Short mmCIF file of C-alpha atoms in Angstrom, two decimals:
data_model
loop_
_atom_site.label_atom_id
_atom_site.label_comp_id
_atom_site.label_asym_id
_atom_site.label_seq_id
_atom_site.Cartn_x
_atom_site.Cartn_y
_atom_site.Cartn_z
CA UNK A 1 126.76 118.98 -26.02
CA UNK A 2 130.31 118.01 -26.02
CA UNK A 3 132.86 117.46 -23.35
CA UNK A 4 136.31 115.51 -23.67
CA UNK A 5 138.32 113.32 -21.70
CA UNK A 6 142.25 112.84 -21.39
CA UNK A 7 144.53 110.47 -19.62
CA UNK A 8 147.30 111.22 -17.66
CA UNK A 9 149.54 108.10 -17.63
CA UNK A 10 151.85 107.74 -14.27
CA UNK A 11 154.27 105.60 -13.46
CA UNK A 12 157.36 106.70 -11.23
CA UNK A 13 160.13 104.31 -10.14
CA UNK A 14 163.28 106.72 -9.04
CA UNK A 15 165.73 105.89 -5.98
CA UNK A 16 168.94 107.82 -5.00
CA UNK A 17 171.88 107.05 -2.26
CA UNK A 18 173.84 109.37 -0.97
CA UNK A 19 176.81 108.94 1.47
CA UNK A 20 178.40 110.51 3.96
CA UNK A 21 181.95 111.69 4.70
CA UNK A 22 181.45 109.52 7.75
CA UNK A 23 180.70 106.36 5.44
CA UNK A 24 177.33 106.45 6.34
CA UNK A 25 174.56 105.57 3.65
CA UNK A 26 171.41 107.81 3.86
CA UNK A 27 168.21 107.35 1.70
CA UNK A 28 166.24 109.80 -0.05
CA UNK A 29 162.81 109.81 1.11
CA UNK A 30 160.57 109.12 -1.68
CA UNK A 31 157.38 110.45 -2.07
CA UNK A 32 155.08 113.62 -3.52
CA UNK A 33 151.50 114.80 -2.93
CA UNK A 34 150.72 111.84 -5.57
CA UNK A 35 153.11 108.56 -4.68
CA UNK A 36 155.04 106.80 -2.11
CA UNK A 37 157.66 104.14 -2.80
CA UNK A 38 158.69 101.97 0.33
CA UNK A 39 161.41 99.53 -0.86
CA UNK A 40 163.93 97.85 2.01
CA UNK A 41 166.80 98.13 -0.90
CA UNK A 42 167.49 98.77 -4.52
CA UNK A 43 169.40 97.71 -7.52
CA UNK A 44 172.37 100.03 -8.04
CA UNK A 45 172.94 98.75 -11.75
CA UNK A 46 170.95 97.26 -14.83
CA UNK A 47 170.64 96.35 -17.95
CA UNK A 48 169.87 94.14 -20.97
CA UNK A 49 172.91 92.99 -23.05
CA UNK A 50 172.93 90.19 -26.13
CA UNK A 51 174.35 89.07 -28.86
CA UNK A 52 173.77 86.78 -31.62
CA UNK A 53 173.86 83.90 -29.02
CA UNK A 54 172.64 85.01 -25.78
CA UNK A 55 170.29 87.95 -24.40
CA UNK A 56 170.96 88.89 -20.65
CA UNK A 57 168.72 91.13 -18.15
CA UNK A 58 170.44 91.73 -15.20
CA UNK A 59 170.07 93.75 -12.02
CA UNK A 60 173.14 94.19 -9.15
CA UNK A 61 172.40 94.89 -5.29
CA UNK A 62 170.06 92.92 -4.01
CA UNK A 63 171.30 91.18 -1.10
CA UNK A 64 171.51 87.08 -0.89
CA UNK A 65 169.68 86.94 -3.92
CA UNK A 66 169.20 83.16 -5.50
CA UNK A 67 166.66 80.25 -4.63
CA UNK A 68 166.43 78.77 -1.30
CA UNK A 69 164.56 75.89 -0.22
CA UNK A 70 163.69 73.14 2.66
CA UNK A 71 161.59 70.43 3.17
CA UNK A 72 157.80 73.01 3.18
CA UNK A 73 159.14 75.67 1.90
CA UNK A 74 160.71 77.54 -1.40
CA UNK A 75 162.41 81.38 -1.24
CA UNK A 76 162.74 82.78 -4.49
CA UNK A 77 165.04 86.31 -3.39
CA UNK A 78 165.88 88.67 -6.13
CA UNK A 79 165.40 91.55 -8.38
CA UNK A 80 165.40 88.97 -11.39
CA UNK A 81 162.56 86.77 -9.99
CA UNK A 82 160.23 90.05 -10.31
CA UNK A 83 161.47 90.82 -13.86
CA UNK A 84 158.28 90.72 -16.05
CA UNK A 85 158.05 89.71 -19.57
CA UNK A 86 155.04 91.75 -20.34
CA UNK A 87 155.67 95.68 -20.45
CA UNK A 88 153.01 97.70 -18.45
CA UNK A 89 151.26 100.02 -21.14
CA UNK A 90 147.96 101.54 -20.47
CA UNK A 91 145.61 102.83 -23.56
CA UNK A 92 142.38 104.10 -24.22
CA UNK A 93 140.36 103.56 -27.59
CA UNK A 94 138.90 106.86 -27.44
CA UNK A 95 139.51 109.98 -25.55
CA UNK A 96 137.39 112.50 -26.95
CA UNK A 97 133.73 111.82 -25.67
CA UNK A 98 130.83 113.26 -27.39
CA UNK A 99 127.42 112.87 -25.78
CA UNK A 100 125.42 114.57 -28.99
CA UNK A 101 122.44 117.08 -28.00
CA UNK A 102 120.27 116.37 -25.19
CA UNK A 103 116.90 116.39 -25.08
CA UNK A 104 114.98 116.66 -21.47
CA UNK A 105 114.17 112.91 -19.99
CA UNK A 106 116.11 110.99 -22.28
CA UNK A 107 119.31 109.60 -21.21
CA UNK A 108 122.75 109.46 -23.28
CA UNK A 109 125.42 107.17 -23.53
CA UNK A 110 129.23 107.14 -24.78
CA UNK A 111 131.69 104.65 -24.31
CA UNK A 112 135.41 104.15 -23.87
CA UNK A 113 137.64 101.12 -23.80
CA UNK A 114 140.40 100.63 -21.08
CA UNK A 115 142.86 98.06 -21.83
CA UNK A 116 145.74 97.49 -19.38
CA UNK A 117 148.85 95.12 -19.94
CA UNK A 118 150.10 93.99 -16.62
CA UNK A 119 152.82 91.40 -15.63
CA UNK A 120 154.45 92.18 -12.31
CA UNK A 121 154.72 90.28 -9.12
CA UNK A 122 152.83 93.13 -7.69
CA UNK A 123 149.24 94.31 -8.63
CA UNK A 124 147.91 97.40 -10.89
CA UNK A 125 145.15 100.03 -10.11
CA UNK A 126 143.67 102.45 -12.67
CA UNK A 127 141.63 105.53 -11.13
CA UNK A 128 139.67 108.75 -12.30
CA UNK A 129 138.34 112.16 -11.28
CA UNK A 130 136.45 114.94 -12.92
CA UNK A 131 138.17 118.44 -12.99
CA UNK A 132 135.03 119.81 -12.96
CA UNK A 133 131.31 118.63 -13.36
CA UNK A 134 129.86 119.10 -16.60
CA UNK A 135 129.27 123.02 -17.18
CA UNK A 136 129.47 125.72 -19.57
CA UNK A 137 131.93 128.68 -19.68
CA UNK A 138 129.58 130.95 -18.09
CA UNK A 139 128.96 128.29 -15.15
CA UNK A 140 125.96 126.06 -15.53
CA UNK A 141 126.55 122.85 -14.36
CA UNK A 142 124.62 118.92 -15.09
CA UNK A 143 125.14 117.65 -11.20
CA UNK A 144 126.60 114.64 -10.90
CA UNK A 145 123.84 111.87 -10.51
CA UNK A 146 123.07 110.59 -7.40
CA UNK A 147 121.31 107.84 -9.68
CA UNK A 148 117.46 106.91 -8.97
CA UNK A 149 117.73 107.83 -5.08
CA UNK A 150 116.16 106.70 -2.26
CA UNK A 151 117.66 103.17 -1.75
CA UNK A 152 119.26 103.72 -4.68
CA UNK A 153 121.46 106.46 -3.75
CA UNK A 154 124.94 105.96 -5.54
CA UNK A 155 128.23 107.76 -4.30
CA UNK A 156 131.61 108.20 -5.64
CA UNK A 157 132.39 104.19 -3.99
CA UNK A 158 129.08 102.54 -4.59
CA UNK A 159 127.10 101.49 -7.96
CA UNK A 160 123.20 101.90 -7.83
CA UNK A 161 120.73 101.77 -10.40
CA UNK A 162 119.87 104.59 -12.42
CA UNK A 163 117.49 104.03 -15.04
CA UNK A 164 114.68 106.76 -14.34
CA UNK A 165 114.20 109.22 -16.90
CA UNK A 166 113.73 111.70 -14.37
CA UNK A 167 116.57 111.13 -12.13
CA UNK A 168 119.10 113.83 -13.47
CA UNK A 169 122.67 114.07 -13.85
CA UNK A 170 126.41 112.98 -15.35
CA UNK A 171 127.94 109.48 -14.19
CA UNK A 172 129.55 106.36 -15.99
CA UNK A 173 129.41 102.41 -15.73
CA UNK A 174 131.44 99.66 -15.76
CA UNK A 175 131.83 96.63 -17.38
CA UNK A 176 134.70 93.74 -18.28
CA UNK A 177 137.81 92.92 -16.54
CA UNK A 178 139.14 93.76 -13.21
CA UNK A 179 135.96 96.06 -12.25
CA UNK A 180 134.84 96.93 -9.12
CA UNK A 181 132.18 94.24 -7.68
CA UNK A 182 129.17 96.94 -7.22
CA UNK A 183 129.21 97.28 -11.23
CA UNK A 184 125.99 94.37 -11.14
CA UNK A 185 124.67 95.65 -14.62
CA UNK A 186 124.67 97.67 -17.19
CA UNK A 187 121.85 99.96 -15.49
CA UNK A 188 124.52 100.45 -12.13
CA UNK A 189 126.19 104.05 -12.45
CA UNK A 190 128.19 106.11 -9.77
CA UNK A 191 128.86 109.84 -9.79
CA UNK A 192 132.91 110.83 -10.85
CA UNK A 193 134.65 112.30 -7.51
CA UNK A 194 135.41 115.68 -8.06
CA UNK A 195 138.46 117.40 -8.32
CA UNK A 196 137.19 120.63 -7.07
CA UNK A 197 135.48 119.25 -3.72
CA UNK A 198 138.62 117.78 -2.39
CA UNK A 199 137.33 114.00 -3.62
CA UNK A 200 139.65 111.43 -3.80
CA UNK A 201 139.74 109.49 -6.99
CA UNK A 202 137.80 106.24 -7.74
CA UNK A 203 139.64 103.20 -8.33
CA UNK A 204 137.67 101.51 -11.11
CA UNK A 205 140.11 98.87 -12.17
CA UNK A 206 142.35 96.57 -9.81
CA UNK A 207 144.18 93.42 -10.34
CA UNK A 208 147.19 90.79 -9.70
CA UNK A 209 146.60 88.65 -12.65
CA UNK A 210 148.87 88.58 -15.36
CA UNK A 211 147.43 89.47 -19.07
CA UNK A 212 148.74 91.31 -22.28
CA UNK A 213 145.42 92.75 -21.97
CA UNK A 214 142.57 93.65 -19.16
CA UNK A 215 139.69 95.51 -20.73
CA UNK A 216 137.04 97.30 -19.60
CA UNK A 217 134.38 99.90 -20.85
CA UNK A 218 133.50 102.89 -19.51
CA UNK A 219 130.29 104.02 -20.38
CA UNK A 220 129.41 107.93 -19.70
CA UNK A 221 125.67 108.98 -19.46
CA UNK A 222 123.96 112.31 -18.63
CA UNK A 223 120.45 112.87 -18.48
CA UNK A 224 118.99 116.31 -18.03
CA UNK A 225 115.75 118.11 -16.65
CA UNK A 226 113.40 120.39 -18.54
CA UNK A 227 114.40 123.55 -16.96
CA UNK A 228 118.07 122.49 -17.56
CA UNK A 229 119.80 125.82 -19.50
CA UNK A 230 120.88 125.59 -22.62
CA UNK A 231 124.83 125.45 -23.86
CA UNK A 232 127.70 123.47 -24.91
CA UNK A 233 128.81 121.64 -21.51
CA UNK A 234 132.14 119.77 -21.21
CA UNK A 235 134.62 118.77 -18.54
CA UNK A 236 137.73 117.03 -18.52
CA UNK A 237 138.00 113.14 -16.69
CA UNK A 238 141.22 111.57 -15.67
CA UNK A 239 142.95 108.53 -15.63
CA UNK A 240 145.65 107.36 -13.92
CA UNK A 241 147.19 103.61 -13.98
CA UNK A 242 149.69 102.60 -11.80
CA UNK A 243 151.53 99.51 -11.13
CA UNK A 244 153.06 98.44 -8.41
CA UNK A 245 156.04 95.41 -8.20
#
């Protein structure tokens, strides 16, 4: 049984001014179904220039920018104080998933690798959803595991355990950097939200700290029932990392 993953990468900075024949300055609201950036101004010009002596990064509008201190107290105001030195990139070590044939009872794993380099003043998030659950074209479906229920009931927000071999179903685990705190061990799962039922994505990685690299893994597991039908079953999960500054 195969099914694959991809990764949609998004990270949107944009703001526009536009003024009036009165003189009046009006801004653009921005947002879409998928982002909102609230900012009280914005730089109007940028750029990096150098020579063979020198290298320069500037940015022009911020208002009373510069240091400011008293005796308690230090105000660092400015586009350059929030200038990072560490690009944001977002990769994954492998993005086509391949959980071999299954066999009734008996649980399989893949893994994935999430590394995130992060060095704003603000924080990063990386999230997923399924498009789909796992089915085949004509429409069988592996549910998405509720894990070993009971007490142990996971959800789309909350890690339980799931290590019956007759609890049934498609989830994934966490472990590493930046995870969220209900990942306890590697026999914690949750199910992926679901695009088609209106679920909101999972946030699965979230930080402030500063690194060239934040890694996690991702580990995928299904586990089917006896009168599960037969077929090649895939989906498609997505990520989404986005910082913030």
């Amino acid at each position: 049984m195969r099914f694959f993953v991809i990764t949609r990468f998004l990270v949107v900075a944009s703001f526009l001014l536009g003024m009036t024949s009165e003189g009046k300055v009006h801004a653009i609201n921005m947002e879409s179904t998928r982002f909102i950036i609230e900012s009280a101004n914005t730089s109007s010009a940028a750029g990096d220039k150098s020579s063979s002596g020198y290298k320069l990064s500037d940015t022009i509008g911020q208002l009373a920018a510069g240091q400011f201190s008293s005796s308690g107290y230090v105000v660092k105001a400015g586009f350059q104080y929030l200038h990072s030195v560490i690009p944001f990139r977002f990769s994954i070590s492998d993005i086509n998933i391949d959980l071999g044939s299954l066999l009734p009872n008996t649980p399989s794993t893949a893994y994935t690798v999430l590394t995130v380099a992060f060095g704003s003043a603000g924080q990063y998030q990386v999230t997923t959803i399924e498009e789909s659950p796992l089915k085949t074209l004509s429409g069988n479906a592996i549910v998405d595991t509720s894990c070993n229920g009971g007490t142990e009931t996971c959800t789309e927000s909350t890690a339980k355990l799931w290590d019956s071999a007759s609890a049934y179903g498609f989830g994934y685990n966490m472990a590493g950097n930046d995870i969220p705190a209900d990942f306890t061990s590697s026999s914690h799962f949750r199910p992926f939200p679901d695009r088609l039922l209106a679920e909101a994505p999972a946030v699965i990685m979230s930080s402030s700290n500063v690194s060239t690299s934040r890694q996690a893994t991702l580990t995928f597991k299904a586990n089917i029932s006896p009168i599960q039908p037969a077929g090649s079953y895939q989906t498609v999960v997505s990520f989404v990392a986005t910082p913030s500054y």
